PDB file of C-alpha atoms in Angstrom:
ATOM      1  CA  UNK Z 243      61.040  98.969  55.193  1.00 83.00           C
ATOM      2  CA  UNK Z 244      60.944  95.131  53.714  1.00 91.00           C
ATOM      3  CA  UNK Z 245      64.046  93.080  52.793  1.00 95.00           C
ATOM      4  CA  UNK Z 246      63.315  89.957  51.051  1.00 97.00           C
ATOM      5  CA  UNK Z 247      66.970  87.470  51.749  1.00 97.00           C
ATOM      6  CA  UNK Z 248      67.352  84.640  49.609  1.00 96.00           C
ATOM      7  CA  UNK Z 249      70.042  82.540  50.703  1.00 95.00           C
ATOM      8  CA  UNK Z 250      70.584  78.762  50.908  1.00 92.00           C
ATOM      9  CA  UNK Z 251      72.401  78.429  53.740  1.00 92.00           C
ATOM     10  CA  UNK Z 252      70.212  78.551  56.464  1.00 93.00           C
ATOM     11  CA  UNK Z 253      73.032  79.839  59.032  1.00 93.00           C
ATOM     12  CA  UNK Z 254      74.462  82.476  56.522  1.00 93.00           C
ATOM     13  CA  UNK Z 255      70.494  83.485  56.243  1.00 94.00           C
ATOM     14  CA  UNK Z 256      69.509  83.578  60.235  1.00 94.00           C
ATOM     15  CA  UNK Z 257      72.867  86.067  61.073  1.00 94.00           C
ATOM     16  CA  UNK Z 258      71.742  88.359  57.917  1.00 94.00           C
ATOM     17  CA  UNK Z 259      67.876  87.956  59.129  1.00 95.00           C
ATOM     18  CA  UNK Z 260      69.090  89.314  62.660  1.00 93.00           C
ATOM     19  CA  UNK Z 261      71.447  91.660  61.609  1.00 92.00           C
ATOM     20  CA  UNK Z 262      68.932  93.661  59.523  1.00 93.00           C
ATOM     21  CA  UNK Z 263      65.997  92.873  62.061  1.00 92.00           C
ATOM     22  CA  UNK Z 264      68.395  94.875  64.596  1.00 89.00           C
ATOM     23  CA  UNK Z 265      68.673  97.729  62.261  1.00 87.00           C
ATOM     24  CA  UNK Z 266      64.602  98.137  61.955  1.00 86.00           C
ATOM     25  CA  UNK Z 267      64.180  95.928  58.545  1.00 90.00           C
ATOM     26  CA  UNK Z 268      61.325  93.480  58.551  1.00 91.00           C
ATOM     27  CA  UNK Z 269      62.303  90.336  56.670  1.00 94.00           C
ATOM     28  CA  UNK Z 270      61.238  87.986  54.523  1.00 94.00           C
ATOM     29  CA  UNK Z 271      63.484  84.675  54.292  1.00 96.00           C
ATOM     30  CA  UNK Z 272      63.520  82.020  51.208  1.00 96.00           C
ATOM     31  CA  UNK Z 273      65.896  79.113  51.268  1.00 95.00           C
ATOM     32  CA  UNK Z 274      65.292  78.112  47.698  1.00 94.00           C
ATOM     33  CA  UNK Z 275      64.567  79.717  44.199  1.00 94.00           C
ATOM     34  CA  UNK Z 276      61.264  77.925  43.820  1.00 93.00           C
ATOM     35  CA  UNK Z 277      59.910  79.561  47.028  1.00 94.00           C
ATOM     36  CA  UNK Z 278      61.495  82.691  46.267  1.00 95.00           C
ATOM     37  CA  UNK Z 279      59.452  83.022  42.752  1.00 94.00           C
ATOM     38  CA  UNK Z 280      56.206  82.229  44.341  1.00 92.00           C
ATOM     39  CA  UNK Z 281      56.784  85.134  47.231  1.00 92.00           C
ATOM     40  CA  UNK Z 282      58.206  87.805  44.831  1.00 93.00           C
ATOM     41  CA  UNK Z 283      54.871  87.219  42.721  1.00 89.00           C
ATOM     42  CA  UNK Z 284      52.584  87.423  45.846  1.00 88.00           C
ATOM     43  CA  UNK Z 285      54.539  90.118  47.595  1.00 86.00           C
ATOM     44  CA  UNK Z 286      56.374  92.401  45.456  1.00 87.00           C
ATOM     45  CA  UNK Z 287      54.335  95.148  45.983  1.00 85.00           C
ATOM     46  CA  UNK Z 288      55.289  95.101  50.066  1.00 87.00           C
ATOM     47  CA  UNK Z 289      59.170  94.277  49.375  1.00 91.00           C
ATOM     48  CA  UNK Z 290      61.319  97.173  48.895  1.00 90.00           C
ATOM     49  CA  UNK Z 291      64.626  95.563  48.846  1.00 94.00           C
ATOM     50  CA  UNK Z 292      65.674  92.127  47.434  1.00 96.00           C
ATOM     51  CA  UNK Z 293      69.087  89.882  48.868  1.00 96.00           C
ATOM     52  CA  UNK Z 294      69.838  86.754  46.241  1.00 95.00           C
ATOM     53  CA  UNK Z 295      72.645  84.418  46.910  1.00 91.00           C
ATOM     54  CA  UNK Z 296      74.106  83.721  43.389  1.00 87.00           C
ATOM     55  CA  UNK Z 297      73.934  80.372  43.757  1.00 86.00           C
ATOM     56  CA  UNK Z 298      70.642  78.591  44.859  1.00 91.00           C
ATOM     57  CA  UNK Z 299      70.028  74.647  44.693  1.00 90.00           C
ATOM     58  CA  UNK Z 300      67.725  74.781  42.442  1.00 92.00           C
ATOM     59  CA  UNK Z 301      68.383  77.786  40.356  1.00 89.00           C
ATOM     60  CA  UNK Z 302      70.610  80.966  40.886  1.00 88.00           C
ATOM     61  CA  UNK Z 303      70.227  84.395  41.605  1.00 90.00           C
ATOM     62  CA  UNK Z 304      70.067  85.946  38.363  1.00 89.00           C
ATOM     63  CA  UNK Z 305      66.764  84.499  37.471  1.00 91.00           C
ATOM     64  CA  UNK Z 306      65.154  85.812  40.613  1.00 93.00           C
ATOM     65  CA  UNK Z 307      67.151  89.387  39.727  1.00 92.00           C
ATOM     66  CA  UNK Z 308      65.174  89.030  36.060  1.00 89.00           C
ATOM     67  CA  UNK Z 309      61.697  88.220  37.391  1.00 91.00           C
ATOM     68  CA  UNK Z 310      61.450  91.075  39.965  1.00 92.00           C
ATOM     69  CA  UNK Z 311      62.956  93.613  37.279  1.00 88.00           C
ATOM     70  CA  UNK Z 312      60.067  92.235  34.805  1.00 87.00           C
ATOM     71  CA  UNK Z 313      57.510  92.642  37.188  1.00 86.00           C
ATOM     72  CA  UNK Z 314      58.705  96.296  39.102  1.00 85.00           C
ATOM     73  CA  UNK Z 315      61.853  98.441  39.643  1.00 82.00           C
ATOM     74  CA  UNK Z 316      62.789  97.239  42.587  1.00 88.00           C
ATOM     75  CA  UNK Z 317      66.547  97.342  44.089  1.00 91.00           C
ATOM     76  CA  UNK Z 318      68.415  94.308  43.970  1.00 94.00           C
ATOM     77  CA  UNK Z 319      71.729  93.100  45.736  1.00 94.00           C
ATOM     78  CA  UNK Z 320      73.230  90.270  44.552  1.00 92.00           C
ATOM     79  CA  UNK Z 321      75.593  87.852  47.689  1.00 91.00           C
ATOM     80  CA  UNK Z 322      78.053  85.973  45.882  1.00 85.00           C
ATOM     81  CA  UNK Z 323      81.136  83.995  46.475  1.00 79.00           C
ATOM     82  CA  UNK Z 324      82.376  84.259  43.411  1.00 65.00           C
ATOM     83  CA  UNK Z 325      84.814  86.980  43.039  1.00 61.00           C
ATOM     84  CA  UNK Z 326      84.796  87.034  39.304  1.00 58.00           C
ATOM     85  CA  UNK Z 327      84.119  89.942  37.006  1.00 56.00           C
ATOM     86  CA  UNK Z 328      82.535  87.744  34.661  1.00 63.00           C
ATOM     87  CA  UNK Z 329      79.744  86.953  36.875  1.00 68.00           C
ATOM     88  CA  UNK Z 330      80.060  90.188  38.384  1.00 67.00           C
ATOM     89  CA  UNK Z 331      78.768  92.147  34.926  1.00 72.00           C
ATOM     90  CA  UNK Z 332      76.436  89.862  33.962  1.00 75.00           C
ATOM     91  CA  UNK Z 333      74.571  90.403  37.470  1.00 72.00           C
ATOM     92  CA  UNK Z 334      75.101  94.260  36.777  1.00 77.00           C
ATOM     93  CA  UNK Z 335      73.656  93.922  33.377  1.00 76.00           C
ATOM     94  CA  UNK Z 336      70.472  92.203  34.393  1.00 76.00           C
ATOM     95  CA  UNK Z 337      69.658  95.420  36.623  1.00 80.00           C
ATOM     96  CA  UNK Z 338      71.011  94.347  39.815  1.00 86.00           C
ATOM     97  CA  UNK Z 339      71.891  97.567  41.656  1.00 87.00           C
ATOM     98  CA  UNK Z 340      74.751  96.371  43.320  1.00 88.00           C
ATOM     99  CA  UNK Z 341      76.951  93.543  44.854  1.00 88.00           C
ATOM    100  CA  UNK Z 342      78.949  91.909  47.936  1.00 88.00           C
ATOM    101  CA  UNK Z 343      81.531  89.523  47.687  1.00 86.00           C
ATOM    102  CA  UNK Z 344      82.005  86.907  50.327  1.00 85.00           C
ATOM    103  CA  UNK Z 345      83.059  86.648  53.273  1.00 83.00           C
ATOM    104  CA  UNK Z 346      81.632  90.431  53.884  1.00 86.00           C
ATOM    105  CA  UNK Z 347      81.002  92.480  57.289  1.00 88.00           C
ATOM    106  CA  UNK Z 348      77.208  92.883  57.681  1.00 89.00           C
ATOM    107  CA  UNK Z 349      78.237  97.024  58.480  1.00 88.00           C
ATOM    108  CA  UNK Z 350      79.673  96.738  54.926  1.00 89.00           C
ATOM    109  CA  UNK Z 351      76.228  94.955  53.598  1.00 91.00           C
ATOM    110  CA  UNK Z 352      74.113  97.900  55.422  1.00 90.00           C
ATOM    111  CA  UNK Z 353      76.239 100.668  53.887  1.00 87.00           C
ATOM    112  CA  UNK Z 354      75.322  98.878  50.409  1.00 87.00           C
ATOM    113  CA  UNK Z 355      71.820  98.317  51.366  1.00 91.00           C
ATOM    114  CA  UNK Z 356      71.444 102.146  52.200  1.00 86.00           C
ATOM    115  CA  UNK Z 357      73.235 103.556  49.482  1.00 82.00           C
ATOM    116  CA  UNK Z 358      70.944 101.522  46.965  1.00 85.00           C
ATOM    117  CA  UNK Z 359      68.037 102.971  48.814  1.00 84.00           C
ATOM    118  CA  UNK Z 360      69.242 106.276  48.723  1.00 77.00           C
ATOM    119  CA  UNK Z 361      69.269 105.510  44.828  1.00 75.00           C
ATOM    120  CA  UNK Z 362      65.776 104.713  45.042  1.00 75.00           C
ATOM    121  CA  UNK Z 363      65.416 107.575  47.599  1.00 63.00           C
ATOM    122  CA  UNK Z 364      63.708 105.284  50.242  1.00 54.00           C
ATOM    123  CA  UNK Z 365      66.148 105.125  52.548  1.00 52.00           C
ATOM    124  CA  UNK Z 366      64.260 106.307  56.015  1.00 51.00           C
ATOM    125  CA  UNK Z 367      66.685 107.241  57.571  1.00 52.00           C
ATOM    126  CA  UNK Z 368      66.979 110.297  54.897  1.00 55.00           C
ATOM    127  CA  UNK Z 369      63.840 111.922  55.767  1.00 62.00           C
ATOM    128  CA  UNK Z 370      64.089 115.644  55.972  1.00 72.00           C
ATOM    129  CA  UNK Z 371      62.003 116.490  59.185  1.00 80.00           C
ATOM    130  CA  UNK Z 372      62.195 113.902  61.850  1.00 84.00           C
ATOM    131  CA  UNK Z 373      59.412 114.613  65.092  1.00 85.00           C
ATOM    132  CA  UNK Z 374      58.843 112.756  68.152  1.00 87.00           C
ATOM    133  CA  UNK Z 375      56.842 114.599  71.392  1.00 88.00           C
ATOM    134  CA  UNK Z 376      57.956 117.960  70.868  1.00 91.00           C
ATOM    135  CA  UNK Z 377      61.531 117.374  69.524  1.00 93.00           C
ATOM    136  CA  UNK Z 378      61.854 118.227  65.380  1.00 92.00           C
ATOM    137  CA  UNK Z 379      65.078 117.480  63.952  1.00 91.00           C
ATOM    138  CA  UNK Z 380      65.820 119.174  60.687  1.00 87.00           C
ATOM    139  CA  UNK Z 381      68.039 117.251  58.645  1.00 79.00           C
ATOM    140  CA  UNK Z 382      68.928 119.797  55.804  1.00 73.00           C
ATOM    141  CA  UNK Z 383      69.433 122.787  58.382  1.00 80.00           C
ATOM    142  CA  UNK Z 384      71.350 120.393  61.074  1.00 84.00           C
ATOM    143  CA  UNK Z 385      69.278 121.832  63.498  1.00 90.00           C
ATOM    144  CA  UNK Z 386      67.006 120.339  66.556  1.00 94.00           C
ATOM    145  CA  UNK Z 387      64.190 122.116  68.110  1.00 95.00           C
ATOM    146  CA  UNK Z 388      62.180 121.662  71.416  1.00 94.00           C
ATOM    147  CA  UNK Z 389      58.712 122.960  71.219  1.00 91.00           C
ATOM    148  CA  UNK Z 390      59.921 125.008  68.501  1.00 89.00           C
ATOM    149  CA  UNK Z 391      62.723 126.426  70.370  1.00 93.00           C
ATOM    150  CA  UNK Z 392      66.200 125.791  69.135  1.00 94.00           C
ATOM    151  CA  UNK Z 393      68.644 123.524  70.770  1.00 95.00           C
ATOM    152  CA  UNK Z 394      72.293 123.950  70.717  1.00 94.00           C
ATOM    153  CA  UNK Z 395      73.833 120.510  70.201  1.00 91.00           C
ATOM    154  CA  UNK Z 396      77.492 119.770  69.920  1.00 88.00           C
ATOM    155  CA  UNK Z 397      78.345 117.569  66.623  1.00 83.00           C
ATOM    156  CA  UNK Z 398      78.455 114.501  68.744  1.00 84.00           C
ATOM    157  CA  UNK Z 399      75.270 114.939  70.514  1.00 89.00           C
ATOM    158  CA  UNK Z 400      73.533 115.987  66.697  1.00 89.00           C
ATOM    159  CA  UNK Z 401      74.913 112.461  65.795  1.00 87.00           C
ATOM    160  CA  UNK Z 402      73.773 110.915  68.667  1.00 91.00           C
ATOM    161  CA  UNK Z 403      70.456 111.816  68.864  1.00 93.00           C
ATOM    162  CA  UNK Z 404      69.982 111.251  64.751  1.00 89.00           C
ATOM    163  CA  UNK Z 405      70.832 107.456  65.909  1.00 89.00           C
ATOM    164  CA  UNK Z 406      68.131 107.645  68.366  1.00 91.00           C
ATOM    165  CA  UNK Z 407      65.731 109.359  65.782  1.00 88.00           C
ATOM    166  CA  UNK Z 408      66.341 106.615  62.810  1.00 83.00           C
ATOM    167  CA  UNK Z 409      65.590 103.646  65.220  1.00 86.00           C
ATOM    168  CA  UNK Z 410      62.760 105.186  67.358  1.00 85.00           C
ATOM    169  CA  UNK Z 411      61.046 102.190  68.674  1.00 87.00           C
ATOM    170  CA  UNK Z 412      64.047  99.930  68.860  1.00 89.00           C
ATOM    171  CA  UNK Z 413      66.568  99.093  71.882  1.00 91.00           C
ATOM    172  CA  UNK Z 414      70.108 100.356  71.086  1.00 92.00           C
ATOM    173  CA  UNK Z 415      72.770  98.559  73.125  1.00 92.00           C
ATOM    174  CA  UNK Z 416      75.794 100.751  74.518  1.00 90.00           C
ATOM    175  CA  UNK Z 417      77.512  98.521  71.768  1.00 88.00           C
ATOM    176  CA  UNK Z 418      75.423  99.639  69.173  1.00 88.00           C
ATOM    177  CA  UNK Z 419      75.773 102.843  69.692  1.00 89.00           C
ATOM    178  CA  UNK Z 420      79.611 102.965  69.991  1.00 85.00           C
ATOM    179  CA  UNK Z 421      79.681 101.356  66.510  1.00 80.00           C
ATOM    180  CA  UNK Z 422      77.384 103.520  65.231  1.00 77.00           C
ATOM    181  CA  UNK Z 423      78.727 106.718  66.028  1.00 76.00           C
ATOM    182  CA  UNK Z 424      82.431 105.194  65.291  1.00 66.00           C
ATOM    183  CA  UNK Z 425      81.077 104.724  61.666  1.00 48.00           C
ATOM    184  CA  UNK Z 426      79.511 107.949  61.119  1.00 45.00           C
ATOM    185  CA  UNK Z 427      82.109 110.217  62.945  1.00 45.00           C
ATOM    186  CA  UNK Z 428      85.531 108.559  62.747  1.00 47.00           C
ATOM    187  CA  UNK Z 429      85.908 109.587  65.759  1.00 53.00           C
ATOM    188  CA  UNK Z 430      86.963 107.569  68.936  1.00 58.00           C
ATOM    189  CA  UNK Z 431      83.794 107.523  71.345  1.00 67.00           C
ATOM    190  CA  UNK Z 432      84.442 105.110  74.468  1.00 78.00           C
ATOM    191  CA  UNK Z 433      81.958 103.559  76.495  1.00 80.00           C
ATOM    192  CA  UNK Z 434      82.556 106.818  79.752  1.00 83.00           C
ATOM    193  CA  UNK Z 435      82.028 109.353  76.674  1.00 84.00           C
ATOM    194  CA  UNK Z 436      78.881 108.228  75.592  1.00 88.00           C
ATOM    195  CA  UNK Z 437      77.481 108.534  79.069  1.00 90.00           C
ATOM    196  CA  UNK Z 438      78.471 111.737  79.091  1.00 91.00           C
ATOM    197  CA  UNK Z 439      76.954 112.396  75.758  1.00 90.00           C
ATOM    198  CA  UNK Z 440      73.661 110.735  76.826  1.00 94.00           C
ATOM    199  CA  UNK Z 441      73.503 112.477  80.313  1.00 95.00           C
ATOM    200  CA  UNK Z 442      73.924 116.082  78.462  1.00 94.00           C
ATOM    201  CA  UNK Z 443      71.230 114.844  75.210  1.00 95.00           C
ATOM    202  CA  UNK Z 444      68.599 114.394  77.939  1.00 95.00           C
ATOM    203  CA  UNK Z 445      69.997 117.428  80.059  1.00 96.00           C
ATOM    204  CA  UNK Z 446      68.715 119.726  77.020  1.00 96.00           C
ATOM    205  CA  UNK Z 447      65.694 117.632  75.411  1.00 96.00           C
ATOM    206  CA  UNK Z 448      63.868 115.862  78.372  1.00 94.00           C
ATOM    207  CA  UNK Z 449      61.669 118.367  81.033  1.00 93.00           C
ATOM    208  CA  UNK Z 450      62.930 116.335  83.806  1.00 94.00           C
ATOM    209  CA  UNK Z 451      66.096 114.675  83.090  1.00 93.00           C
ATOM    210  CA  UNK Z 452      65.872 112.322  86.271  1.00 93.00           C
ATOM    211  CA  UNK Z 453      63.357 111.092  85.089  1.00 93.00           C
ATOM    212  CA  UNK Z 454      63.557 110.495  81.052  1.00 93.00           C
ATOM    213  CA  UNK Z 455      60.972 110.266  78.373  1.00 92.00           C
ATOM    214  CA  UNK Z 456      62.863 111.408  74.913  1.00 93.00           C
ATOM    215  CA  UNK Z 457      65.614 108.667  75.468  1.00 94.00           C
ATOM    216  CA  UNK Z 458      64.701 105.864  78.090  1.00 94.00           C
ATOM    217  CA  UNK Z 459      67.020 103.560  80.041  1.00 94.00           C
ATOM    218  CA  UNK Z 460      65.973  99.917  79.029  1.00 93.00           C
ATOM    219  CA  UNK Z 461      67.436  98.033  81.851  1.00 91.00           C
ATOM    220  CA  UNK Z 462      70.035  95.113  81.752  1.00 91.00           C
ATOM    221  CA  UNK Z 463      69.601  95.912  77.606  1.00 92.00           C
ATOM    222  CA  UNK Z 464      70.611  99.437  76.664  1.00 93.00           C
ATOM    223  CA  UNK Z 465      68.524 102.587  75.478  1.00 94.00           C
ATOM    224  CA  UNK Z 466      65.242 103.471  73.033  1.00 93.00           C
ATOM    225  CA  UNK Z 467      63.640 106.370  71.820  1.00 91.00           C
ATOM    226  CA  UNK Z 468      59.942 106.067  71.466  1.00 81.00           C
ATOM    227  CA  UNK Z 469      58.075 102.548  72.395  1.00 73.00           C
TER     228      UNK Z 469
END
């Protein structure tokens, strides 16, 4: 999943770049309009999600919001600092898809980003059937299998493991995972409860939980599922 960012400020830009390179989002950066155009017309076809700051040096966000809608159907998400309705509509009513008002939280920007995709159902993290070795998880029955065995999980440990499953390849830090499950459960999850929840995840999915394949310990850095 591609994110094309177009934002002038180059710190704003290398936070957001991070932030949704942590989440599993490659990236494409522009600083400026100009380069903007040239990459949407080169890479459209690989971008499936387009950032643009409102206001650019040398031109704005709604002409880079009109050339990608010309060219494909592709979601857009407009970052602006002005909170004005005015500006607000006529971004709407070029086909953006949706928009964030500044200062935002960058959880608050990947809620938007995912509920856009969702729109455009091409949000990953919605597929159906998830496998990895010889765990399935089946998202519409809420169920998790082990070479084709069922697996009781508690509603924690479901959650937990479908955090695993939607960044397999990618180190989670203890952190991550906290605010993770805080935003998907509501529920309070401290950092002794989630070793707990880990401990029993690999107690019913790995053959030898001593010595863990499913969910690995990345030393010094946190956790992964999958390399």
């Amino acid at each position: 999943m591609k994110i094309m960012l177009v934002e002038d400020d180059k710190t704003i830009a290398s936070g957001l770049e991070f932030s949704l390179q942590q989440e599993g989002y490659e990236t494409v950066v522009c600083f400026q309009a100009s380069t903007a155009e040239n990459a949407i017309t080169e890479k459209i076809t690989q971008i499936d999600l387009f950032l643009f700051d409102l206001s650019l040096p040398d031109g704005s966000g709604y002409e880079l919001c009109q050339k990608v809608k010309q060219i494909s159907d592709k979601p857009v998400i407009f970052l602006t600092a002005l909170d004005d309705e005015v500006n607000v509509v006529m971004g709407l009513d070029m086909g953006a898809d949706d928009y964030i008002t500044k200062p935002f939280r960058i959880r608050e920007l990947l809620s938007r980003i995912k509920s856009v995709l969702r729109r455009y159902n091409k949000d990953p993290n919605e597929q159906s059937i998830i496998i990895y070795q010889n765990i399935k998880i089946n998202r519409l029955e809420g169920k998790v299998y082990k070479g084709g065995t069922e697996v009781l999980l508690t509603a924690l440990e479901y959650r937990l493991l479908l955090i695993f499953a939607n960044h397999i390849g990618q180190i989670l830090t203890r952190e991550q995972l906290l605010e993770k499950i805080w935003d998907i459960a509501g529920d309070f999850v401290n950092d002794n409860t989630l070793t707990v929840y880990i401990k029993r995840l690999r107690d019913k999915l790995e053959d030898h939980p001593q010595k863990p394949i499913v969910i690995k310990t990345i030393r010094g850095m946190g956790y992964r599922m999958g390399e």
